[in-house]
Short mmCIF file of C-alpha atoms in Angstrom, two decimals:
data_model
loop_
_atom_site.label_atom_id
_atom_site.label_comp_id
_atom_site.label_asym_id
_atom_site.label_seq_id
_atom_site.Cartn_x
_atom_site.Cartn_y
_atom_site.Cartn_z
CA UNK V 1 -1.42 192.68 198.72
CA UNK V 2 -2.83 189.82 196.90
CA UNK V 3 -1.06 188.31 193.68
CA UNK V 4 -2.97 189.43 190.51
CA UNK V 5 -3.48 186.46 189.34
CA UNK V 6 -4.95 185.11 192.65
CA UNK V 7 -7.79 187.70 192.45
CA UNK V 8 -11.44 186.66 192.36
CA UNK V 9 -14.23 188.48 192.53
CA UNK V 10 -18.14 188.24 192.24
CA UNK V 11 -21.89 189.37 191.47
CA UNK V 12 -24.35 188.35 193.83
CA UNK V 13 -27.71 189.40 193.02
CA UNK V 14 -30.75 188.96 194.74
CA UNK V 15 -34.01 187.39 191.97
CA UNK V 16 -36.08 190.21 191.82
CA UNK V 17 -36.97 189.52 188.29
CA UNK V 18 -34.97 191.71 186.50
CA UNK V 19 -30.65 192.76 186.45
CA UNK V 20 -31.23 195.94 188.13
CA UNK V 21 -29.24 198.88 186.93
CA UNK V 22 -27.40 199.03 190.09
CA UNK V 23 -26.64 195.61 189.97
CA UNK V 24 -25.46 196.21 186.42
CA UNK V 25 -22.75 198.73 187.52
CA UNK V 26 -21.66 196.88 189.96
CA UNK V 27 -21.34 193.63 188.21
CA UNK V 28 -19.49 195.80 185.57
CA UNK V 29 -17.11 197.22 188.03
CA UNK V 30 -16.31 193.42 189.55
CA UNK V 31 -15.90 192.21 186.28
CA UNK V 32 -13.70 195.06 184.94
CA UNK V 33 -11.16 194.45 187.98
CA UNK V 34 -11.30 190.79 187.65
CA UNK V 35 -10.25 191.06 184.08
CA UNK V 36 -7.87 194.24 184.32
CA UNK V 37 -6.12 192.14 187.18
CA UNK V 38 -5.83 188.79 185.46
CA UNK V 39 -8.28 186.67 188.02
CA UNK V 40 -11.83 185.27 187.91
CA UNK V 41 -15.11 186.70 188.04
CA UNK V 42 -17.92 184.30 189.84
CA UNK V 43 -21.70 184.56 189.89
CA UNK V 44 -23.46 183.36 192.52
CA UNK V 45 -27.44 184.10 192.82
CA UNK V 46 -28.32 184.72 196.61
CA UNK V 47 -31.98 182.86 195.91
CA UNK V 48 -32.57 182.30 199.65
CA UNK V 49 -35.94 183.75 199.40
CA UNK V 50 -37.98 181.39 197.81
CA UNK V 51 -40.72 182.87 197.00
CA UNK V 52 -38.46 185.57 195.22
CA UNK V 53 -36.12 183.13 193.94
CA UNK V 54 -38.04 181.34 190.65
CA UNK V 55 -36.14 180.35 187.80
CA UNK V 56 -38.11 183.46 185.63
CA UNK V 57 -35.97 185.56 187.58
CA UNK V 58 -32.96 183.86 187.75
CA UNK V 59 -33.34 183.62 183.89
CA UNK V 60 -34.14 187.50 183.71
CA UNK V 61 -30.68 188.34 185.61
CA UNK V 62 -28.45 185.71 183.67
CA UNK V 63 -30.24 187.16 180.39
CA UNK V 64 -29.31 190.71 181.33
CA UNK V 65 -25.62 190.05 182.38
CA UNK V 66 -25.33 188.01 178.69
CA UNK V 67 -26.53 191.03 176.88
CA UNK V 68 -24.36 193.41 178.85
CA UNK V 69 -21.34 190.98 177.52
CA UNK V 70 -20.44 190.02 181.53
CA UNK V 71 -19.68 186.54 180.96
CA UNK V 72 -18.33 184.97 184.55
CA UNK V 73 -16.03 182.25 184.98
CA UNK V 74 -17.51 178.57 185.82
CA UNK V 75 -21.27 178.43 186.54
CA UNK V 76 -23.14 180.03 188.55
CA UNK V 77 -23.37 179.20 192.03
CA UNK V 78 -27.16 178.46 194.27
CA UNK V 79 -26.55 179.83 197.73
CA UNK V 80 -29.90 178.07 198.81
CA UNK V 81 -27.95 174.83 197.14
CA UNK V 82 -25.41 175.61 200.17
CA UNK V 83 -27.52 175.87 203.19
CA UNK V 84 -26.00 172.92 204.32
CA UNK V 85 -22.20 174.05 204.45
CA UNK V 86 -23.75 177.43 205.94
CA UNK V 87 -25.17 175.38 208.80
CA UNK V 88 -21.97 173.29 209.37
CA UNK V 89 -20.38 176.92 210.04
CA UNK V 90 -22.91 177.70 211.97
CA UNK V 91 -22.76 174.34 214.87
CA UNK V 92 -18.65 175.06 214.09
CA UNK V 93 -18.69 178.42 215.79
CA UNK V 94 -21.26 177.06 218.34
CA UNK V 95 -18.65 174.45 219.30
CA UNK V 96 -16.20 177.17 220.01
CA UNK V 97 -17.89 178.93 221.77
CA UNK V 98 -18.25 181.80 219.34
CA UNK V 99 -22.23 181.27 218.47
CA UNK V 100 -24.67 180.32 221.23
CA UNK V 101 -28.77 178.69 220.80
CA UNK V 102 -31.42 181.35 221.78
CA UNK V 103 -34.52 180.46 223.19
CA UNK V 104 -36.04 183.34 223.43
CA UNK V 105 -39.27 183.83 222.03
CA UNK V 106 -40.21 186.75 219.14
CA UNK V 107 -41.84 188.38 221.87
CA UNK V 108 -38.54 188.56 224.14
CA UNK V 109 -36.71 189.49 221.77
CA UNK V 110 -38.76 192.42 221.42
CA UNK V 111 -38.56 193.53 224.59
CA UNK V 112 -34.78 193.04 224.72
CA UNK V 113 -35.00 195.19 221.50
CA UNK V 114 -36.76 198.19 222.87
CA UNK V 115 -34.55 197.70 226.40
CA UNK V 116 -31.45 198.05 224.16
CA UNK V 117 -32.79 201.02 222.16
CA UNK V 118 -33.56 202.88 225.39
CA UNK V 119 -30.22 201.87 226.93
CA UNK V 120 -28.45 203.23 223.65
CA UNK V 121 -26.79 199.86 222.96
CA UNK V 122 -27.46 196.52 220.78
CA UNK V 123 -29.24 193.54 221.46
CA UNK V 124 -27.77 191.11 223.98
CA UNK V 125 -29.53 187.62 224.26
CA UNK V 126 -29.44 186.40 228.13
CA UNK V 127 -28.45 183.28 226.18
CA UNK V 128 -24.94 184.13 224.99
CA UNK V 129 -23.67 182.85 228.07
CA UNK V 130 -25.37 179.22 228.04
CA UNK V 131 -28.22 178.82 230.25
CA UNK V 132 -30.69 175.59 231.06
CA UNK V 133 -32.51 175.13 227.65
CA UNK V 134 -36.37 175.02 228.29
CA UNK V 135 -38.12 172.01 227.19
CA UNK V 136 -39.60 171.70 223.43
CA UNK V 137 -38.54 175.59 222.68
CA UNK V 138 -37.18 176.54 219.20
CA UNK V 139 -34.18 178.48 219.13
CA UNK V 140 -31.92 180.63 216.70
CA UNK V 141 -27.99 180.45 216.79
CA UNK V 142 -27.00 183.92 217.07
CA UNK V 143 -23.07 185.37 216.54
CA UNK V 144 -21.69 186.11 220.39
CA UNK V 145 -20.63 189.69 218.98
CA UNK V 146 -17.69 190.88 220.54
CA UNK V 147 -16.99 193.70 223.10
CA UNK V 148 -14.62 195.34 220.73
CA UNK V 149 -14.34 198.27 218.55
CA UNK V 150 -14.66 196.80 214.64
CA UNK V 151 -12.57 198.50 212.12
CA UNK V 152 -13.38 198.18 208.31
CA UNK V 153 -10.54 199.24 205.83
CA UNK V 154 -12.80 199.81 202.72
CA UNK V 155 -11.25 200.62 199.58
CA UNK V 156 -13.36 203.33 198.70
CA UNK V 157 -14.56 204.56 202.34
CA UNK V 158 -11.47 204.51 203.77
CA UNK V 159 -11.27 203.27 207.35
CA UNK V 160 -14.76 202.96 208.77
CA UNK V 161 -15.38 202.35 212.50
CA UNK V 162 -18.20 201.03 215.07
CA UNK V 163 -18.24 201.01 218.16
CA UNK V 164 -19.17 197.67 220.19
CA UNK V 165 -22.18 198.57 221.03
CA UNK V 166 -23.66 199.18 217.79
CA UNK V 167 -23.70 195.61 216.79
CA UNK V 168 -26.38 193.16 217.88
CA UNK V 169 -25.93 189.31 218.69
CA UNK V 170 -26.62 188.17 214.80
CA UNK V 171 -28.56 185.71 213.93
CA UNK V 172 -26.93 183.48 212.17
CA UNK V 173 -29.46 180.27 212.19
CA UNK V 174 -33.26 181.10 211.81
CA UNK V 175 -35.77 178.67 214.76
CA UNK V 176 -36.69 176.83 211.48
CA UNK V 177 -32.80 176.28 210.94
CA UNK V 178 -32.03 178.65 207.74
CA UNK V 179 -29.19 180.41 207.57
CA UNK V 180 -29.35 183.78 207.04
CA UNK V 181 -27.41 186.36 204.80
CA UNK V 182 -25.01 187.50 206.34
CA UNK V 183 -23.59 184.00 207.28
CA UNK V 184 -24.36 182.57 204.12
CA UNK V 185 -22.19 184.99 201.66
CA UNK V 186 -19.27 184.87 204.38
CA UNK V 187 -18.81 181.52 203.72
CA UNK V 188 -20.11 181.22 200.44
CA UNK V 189 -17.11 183.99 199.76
CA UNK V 190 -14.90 182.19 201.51
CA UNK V 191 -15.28 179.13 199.99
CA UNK V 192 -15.39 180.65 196.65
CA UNK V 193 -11.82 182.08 197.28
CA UNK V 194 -13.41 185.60 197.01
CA UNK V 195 -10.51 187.93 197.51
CA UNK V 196 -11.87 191.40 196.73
CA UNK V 197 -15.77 192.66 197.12
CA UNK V 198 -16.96 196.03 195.03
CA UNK V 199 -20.32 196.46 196.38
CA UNK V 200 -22.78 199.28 197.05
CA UNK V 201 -22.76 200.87 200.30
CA UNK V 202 -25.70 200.16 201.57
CA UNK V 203 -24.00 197.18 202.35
CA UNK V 204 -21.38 199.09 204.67
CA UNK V 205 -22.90 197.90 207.64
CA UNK V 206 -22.71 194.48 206.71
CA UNK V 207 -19.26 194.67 205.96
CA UNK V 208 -18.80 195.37 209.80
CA UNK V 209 -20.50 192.47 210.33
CA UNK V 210 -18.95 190.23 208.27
CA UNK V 211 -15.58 191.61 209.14
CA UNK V 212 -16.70 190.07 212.54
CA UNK V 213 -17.54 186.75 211.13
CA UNK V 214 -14.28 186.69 209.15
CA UNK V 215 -12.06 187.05 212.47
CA UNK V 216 -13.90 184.37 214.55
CA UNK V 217 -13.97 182.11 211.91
CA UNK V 218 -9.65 182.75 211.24
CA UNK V 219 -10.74 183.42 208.12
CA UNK V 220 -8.68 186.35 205.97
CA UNK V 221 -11.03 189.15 205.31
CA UNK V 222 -11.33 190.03 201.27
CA UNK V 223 -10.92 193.51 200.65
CA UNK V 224 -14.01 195.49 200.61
CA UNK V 225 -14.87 197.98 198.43
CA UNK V 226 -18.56 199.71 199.04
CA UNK V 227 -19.52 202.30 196.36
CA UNK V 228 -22.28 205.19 196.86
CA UNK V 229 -25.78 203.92 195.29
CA UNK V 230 -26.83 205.26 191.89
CA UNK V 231 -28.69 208.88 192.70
CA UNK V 232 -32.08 209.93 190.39
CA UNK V 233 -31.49 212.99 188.60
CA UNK V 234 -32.82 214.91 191.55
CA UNK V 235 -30.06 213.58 193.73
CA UNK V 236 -32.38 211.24 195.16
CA UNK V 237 -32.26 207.38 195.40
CA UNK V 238 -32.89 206.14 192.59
CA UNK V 239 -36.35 204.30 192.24
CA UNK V 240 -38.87 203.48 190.04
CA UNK V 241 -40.45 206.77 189.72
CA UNK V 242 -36.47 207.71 187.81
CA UNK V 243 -37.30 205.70 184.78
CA UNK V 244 -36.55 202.56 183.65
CA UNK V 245 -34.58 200.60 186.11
CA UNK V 246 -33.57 196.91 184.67
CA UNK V 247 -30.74 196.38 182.52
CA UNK V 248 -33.87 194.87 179.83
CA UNK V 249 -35.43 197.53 179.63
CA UNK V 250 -32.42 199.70 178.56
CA UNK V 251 -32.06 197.39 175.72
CA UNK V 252 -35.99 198.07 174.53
CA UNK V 253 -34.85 201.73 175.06
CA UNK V 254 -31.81 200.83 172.42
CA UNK V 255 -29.14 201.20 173.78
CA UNK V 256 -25.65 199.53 172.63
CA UNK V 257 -24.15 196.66 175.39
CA UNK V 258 -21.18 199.08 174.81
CA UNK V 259 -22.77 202.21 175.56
CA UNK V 260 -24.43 201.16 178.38
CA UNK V 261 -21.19 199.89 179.63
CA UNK V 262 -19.05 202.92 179.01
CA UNK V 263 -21.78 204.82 180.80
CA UNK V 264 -22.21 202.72 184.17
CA UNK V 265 -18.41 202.60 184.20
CA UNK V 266 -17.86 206.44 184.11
CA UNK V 267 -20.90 206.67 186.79
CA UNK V 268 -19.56 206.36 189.80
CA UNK V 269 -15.53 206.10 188.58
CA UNK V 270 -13.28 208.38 187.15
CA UNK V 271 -10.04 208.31 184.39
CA UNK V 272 -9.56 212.15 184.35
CA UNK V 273 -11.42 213.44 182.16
CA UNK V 274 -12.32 211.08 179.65
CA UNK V 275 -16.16 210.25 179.18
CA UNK V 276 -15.70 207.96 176.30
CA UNK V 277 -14.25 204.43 176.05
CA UNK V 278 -13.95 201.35 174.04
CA UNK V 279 -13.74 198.44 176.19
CA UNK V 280 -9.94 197.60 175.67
CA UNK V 281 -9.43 201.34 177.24
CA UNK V 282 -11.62 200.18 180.02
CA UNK V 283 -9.94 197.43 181.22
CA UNK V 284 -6.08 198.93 180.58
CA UNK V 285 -7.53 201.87 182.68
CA UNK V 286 -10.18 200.77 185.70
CA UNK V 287 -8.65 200.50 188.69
CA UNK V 288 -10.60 200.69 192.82
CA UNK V 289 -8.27 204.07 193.17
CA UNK V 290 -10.51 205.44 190.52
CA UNK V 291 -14.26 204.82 192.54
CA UNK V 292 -15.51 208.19 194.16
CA UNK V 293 -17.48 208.46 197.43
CA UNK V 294 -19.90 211.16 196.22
CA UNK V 295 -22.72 209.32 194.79
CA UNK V 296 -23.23 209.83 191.04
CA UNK V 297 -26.12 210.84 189.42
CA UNK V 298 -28.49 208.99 186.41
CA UNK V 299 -28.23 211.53 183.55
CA UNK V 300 -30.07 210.51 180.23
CA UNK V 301 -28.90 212.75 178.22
CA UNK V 302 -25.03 211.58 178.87
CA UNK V 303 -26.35 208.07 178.34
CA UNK V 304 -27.74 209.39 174.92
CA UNK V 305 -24.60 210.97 174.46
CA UNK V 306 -22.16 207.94 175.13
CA UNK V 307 -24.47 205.57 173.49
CA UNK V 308 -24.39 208.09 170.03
CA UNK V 309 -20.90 207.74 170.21
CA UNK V 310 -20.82 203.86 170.47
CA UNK V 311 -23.45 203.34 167.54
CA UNK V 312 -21.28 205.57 165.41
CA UNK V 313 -18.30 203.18 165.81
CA UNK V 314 -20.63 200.09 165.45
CA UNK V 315 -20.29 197.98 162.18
CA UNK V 316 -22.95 198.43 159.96
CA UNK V 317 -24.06 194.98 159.11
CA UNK V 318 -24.29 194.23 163.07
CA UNK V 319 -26.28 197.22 163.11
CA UNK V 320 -28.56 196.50 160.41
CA UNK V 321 -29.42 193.34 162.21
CA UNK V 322 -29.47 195.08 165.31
CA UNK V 323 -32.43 197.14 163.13
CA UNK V 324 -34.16 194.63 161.70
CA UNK V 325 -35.06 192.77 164.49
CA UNK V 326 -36.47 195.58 165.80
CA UNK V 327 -38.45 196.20 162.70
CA UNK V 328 -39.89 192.64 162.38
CA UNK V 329 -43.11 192.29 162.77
CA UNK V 330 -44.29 195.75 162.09
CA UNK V 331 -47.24 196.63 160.25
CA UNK V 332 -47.07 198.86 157.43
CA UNK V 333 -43.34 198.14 156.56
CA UNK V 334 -41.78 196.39 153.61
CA UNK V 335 -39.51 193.60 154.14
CA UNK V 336 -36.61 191.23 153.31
CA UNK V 337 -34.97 192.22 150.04
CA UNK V 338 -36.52 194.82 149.33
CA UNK V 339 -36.14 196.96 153.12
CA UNK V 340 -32.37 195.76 153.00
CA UNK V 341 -31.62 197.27 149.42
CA UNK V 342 -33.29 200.82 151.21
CA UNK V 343 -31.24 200.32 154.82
CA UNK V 344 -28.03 199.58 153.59
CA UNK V 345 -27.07 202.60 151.79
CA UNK V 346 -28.89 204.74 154.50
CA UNK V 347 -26.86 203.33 157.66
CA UNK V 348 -24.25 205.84 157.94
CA UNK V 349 -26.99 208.49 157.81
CA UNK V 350 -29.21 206.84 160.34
CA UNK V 351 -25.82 206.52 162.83
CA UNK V 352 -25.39 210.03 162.99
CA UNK V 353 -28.91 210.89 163.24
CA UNK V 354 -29.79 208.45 166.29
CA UNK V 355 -28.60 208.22 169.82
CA UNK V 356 -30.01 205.05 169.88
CA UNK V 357 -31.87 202.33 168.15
CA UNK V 358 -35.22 202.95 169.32
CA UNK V 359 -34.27 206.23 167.25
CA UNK V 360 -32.57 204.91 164.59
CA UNK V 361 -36.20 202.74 164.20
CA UNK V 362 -37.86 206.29 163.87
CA UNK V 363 -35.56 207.57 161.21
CA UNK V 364 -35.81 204.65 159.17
CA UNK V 365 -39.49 204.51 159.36
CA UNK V 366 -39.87 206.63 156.01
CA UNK V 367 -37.74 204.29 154.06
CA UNK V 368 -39.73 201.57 154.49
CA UNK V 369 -43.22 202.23 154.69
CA UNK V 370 -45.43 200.53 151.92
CA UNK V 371 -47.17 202.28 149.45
CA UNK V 372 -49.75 203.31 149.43
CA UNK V 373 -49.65 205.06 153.09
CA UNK V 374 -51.08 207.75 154.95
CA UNK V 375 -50.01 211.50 155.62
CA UNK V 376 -50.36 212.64 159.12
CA UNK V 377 -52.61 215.82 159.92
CA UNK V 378 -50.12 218.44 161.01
CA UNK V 379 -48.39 217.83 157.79
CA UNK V 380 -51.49 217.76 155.13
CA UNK V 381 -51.80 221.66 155.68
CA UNK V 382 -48.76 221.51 153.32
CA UNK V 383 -50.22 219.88 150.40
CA UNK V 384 -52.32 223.14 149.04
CA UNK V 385 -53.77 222.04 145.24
CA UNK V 386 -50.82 224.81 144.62
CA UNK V 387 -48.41 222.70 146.16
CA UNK V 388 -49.69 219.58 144.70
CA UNK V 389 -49.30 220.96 140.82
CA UNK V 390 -46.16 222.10 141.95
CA UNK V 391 -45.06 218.39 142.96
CA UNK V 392 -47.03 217.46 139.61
CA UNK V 393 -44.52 219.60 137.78
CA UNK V 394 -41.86 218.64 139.99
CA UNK V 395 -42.05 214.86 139.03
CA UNK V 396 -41.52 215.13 135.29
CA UNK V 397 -38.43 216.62 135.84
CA UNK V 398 -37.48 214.08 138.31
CA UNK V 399 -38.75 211.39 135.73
CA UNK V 400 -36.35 212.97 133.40
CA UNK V 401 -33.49 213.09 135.27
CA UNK V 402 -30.41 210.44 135.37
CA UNK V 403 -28.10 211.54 138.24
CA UNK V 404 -29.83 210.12 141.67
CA UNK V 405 -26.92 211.24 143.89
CA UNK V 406 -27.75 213.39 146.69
CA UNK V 407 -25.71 216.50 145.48
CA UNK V 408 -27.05 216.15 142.19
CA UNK V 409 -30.38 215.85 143.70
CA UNK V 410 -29.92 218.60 145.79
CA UNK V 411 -28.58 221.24 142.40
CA UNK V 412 -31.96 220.05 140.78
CA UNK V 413 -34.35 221.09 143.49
CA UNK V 414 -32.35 224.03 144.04
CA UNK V 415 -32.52 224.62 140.29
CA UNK V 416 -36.02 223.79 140.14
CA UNK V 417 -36.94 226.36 142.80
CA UNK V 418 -35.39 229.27 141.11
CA UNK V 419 -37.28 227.88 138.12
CA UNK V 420 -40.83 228.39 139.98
CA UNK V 421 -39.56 232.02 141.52
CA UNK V 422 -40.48 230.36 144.78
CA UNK V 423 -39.05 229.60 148.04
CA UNK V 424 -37.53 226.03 148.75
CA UNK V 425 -39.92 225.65 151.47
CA UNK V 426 -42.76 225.53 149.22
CA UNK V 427 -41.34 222.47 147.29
CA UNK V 428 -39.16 220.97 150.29
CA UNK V 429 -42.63 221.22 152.81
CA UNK V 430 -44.95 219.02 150.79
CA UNK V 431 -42.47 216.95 148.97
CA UNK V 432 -41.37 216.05 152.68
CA UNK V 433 -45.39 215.35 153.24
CA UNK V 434 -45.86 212.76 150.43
CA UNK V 435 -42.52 211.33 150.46
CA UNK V 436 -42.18 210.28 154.39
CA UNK V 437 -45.73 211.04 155.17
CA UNK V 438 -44.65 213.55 158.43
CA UNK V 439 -41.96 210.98 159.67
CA UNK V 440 -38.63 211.73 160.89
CA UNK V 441 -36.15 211.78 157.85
CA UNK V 442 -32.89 213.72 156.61
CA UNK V 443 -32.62 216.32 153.93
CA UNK V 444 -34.78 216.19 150.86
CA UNK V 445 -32.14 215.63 148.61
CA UNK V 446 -30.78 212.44 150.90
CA UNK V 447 -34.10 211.54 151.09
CA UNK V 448 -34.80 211.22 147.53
CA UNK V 449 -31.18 209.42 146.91
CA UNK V 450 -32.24 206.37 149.49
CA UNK V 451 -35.39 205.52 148.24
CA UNK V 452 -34.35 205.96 144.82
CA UNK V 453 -35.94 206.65 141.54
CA UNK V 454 -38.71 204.81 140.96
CA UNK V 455 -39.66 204.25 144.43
CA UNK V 456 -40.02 208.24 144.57
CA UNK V 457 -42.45 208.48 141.44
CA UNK V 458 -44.44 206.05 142.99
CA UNK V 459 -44.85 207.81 146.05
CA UNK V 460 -45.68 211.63 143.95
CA UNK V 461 -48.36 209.56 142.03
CA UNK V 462 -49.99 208.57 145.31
CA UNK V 463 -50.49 211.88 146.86
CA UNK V 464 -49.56 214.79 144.39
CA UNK V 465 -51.52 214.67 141.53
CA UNK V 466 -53.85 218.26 141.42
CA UNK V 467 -57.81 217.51 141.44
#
């Protein structure tokens, strides 16, 4: 068992532009261990793949981590920066007799290929045991995989086992002499000190392979720990056609860092069954005994859910900024002073009215529109010239009266209603129309509270006086 406090573990991503929401969990579940246990978390970006690998990307992955609040220890490591080290492994194992040059041409290996698929076995290069190199021929270094059984002890997975067979000669050395993955994060993890790996399991295979690596090289194995992908709400894999798939575009949605984490944690792990937690209560409870093998499933409506929770327990003034930024910019919209003496007193009601900020953008849209604005069609069928002397008549007692609290608000519509000998909704339905203009907003009497006095009158003399 490995001290706590020697424990490292790490996020390797591959540029693709964007933190995928995959790679999100399971950066969150290496970091949560890392921390829980008292070790390091490292980054390292597997950029290889050049053509993949530009610094936009890199950028868009080290952005997304930031905003998720997964800050790593040290900086982050190139593995392309490393290729040399990954060759020196390479001509090390050669020298032992462990790796071997192939010359065998694409086309050979091809053949060998389909002869090995037939025969119900892996590749085998005629190479692996030395042989007169041809003249002026590239050549690969390939892994001389072993004639025995490998045997994983995953974490999650439990013990996983492959036959001999099932495991080509890997290539560890490309002809034009670049390492390739699997060699590269062996010793990039080794060198790193990695001790434990919580990855997805579509890496399972490579952990066999690795494993193999590990043991020729007398290197100590880290523990493995391969987690079942993220499933679509159809059970399927997850892919574009699920939604939105980066970690930035989550954010755009509006969700809370928090609530984003609480959700990827609980998707895929388990504490019993709690669904909500603040991040102290994450790290006192995560643990690799707590990962399932069943894959979990993207549900939008518990990320709604968690995230509703986590703006509620948000502080307002980070909120509000959270808000404004979103609001900047917009058309239509009052601003500075003035939209901060209207969104102040209306936070609380917006947190309990939005699952997220995208929503919480919606329901503050009334609040802040300028004057004068227009009314949306589906609502305009409200404003009869009945209803519009009725607002008439309605504003001069509003005009007249002192108490703008909500409940008193609330008694003097009520009031005013029995007044008329009509039904609220003829005074609530087109005093909703002039005052928000058919936008998302709370009860009348709240309504009329927030925007206040005189910002109400102004908004009756725009729209309700009877031709």
């Amino acid at each position: 068992m490995q001290n706590r406090h020697q424990i490292i573990t790490r996020f390797a991503p591959s540029p693709t532009g964007f933190l995928h929401i995959g790679g999100a969990r399971t950066a969150l579940f290496n970091y949560l261990f890392a921390r829980q246990a008292g070790g390091q978390f490292k980054l390292r970006i597997e950029d290889t793949d050049r053509e993949r690998s530009t610094s936009e990307a890199v950028d868009a992955i080290l952005a997304g981590l930031r905003w998720l609040g997964l800050d790593w220890d040290g900086d982050a490591v190139s593995q392309h920066a490393r290729a040399d080290r990954h060759r020196e492994v390479a001509e090390e194992l050669v020298t032992q007799g462990k790796a071997f040059r192939c010359y065998c041409t694409p086309e050979e290996v091809e053949k060998l290929r389909e002869e090995a698929f037939a025969e119900g076995r892996a590749l085998r290069s005629p190479w692996r045991d030395g042989g007169t190199p041809p003249d002026d021929r590239r050549f690969t270094v390939r892994f001389r995989a072993p004639d025995s059984d490998i045997v994983l002890d995953d974490a999650v997975q439990g013990e996983v086992r492959w036959g001999a067979k099932e495991f080509d000669d890997l290539i560890l050395l490309r002809a034009d002499g670049n390492p390739t993955y699997n060699l590269a994060v062996v010793v990039d993890d080794h060198d790193m000190g990695v001790t434990h790996i919580i990855r997805g399991d579509d890496h399972l295979v490579n952990g066999g392979r690795q494993a193999q690596l590990y043991d020729a090289l007398g290197w100590d194995r880290p523990v493995f720990a391969h987690i079942p992908l993220i499933h679509g709400p159809d059970g399927k894999k997850l892919s574009k056609r699920h939604g939105a798939l980066g970690a930035d575009a989550y954010r755009e949605m509006g969700y809370l860092p928090e609530g984003l984490r609480n959700y990827l944690a609980r998707l895929g792990w388990s504490h019993g069954d709690q669904e909500l937690f603040s991040d102290a209560e994450l790290l006192a409870a995560f643990s690799l005994e707590g990962l399932n093998k069943a894959p979990a499933r993207l549900d939008f409506d518990k990320m709604a859910f968690v995230n509703h929770h986590h703006i509620r327990q948000a502080d307002n003034t980070r909120l509000l900024a959270l808000l404004t930024e979103r609001l900047e910019g917009r058309k239509g919209l009052v601003e500075g002073g003035i939209a901060n003496a209207r969104l102040i007193p209306a936070m609380d009601m917006l947190k309990e009215r939005s699952k997220t900020l995208a929503e919480m953008e919606s329901q503050a849209y009334f609040l802040l529109r300028e004057r004068p604005f227009g009314i949306d069609d589906a609502v305009r069928k409200h404003l009869s010239p009945d209803a519009l002397a009725l607002l008439s008549r309605l504003r001069g007692v509003l005009a007249a009266h002192n108490d703008w609290t909500s409940d008193a608000l609330g008694n003097l519509l009520k009031a005013f209603a029995q007044d008329e000998s009509v039904g609220f909704g003829k005074i609530g339905q087109p005093l909703r129309a002039v005052l928000t203009g058919g936008a998302p907003a709370p009860d009348m009497s709240l309504v009329l509270a927030l925007l206040g006095r005189e910002e109400t009158i102004a908004r009756l003399d725009d729209h309700a006086r009877p031709a």
